[in-house]
GROMACS .gro file of C-alpha atoms in nm:
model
  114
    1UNK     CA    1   0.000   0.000   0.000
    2UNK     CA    2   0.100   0.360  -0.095
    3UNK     CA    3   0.022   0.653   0.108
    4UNK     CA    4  -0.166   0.933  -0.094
    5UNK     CA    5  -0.162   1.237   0.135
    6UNK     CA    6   0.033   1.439   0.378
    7UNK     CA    7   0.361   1.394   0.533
    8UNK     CA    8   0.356   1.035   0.402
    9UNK     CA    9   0.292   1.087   0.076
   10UNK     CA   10   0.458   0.811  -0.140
   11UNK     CA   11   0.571   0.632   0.191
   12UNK     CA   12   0.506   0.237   0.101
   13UNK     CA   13   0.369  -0.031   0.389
   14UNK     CA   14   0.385  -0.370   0.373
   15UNK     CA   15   0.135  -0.575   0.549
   16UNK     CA   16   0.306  -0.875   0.688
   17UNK     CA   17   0.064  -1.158   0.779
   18UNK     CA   18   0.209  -1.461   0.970
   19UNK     CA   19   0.223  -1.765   0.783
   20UNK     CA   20  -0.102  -1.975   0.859
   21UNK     CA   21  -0.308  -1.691   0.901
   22UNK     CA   22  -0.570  -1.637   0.637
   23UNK     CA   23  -0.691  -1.281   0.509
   24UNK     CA   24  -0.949  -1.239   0.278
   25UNK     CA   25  -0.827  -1.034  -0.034
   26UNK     CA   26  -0.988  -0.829  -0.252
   27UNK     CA   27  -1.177  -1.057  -0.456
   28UNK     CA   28  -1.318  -1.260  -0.159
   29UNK     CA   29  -1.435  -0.928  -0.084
   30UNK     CA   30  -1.628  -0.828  -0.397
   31UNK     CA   31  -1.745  -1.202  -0.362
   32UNK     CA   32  -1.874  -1.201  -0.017
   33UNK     CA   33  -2.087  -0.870  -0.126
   34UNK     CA   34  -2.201  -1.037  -0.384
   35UNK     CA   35  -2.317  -1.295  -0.206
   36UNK     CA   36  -2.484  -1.058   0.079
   37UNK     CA   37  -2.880  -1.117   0.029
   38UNK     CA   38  -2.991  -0.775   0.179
   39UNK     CA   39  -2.729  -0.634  -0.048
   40UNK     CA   40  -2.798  -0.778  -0.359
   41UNK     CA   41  -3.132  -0.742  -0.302
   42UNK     CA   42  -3.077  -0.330  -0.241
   43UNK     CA   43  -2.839  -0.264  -0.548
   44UNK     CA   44  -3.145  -0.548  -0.772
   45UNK     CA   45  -3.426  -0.276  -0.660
   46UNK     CA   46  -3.222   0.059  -0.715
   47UNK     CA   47  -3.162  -0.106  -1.062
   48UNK     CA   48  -3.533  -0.188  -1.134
   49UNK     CA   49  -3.622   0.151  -1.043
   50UNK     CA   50  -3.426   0.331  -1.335
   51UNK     CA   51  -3.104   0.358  -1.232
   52UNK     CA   52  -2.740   0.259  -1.247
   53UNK     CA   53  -2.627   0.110  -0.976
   54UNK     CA   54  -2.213   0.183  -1.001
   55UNK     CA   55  -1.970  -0.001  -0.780
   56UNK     CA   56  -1.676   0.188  -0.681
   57UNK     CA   57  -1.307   0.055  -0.602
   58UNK     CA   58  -1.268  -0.153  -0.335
   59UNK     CA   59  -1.019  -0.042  -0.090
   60UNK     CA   60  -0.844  -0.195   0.221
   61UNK     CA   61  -0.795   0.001   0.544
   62UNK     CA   62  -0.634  -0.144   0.880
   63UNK     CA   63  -0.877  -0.076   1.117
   64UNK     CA   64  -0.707  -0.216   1.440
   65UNK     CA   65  -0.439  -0.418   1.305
   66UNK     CA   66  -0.779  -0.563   1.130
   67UNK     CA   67  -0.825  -0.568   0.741
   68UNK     CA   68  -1.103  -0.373   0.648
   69UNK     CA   69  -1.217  -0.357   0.291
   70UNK     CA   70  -1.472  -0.081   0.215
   71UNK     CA   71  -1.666   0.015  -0.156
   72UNK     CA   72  -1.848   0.269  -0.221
   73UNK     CA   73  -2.175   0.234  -0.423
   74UNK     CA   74  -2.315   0.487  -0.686
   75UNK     CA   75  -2.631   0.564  -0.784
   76UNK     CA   76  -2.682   0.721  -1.193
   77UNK     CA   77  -3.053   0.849  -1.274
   78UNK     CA   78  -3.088   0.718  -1.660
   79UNK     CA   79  -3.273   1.050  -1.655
   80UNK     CA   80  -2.988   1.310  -1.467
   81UNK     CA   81  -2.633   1.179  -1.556
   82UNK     CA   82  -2.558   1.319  -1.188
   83UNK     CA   83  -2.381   1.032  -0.945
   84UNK     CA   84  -2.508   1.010  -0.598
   85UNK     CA   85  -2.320   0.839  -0.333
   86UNK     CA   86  -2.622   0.586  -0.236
   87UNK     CA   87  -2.397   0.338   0.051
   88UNK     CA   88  -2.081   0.188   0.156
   89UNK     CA   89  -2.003  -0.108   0.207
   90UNK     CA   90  -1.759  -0.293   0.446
   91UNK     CA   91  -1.627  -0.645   0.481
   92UNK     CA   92  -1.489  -0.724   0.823
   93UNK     CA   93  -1.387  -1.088   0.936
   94UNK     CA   94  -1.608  -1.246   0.600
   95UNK     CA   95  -1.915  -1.043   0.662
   96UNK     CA   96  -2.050  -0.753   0.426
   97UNK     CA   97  -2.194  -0.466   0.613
   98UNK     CA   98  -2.392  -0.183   0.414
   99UNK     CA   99  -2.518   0.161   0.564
  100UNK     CA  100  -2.494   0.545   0.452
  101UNK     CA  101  -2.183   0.630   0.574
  102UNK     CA  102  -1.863   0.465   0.636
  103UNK     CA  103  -1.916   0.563   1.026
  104UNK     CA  104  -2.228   0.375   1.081
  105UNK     CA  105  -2.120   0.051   0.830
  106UNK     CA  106  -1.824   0.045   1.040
  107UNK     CA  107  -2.044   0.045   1.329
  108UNK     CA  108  -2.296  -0.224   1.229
  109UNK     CA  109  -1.972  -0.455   1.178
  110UNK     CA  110  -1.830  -0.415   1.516
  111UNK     CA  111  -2.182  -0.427   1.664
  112UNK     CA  112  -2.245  -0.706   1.480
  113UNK     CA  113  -2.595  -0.641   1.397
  114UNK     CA  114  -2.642  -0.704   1.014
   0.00000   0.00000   0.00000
């Protein structure tokens, strides 16, 4: 990972993880949304109801010495070409969490109310 801002702009990390320990990457991520009921179910309605439903990039944070991954998701009127932050979405420890803002998904995870 590259730092994008501040002091430690450019500065590269390195996430060591300890052999035997699994972390879920990127694309378990995406899958585990995917595979989210409520979720799918949202982002299946927004689309029926004449929009574009745009996922953004999925990004990690360390949250706690904890990998977090978070994606935002767009919402395009076909009528207004304006995008709308609708959610995010976070994956902690294999479970997708959606809300309006990073704050509360973040909550709902470490509550662990779904």
């Amino acid at each position: 990972m590259v730092y994008q801002d501040g002091e430690d702009y450019g500065r590269i990390f390195v996430l060591m993880v300890p052999k035997g320990l699994f972390i879920t990457g990127p694309e378990q991520a995406d899958a585990i949304i995917d595979q989210n009921p409520a979720i799918s179910e949202q982002i299946s309605w927004w689309n029926r109801d004449g929009n574009d439903v745009i996922r953004g990039h999925t990004s990690l944070l360390l949250v706690e010495d904890e990998v977090v991954y978070v994606e935002p998701l767009f919402i395009r009127s076909q009528q207004n070409a304006l995008t709308q932050l609708k959610r995010i979405i976070v994956v902690v420890r294999g479970e997708a969490f959606m809300s309006e803002t990073l704050e509360q998904a973040l909550q709902l995870a470490y509550s662990g109310a779904a």
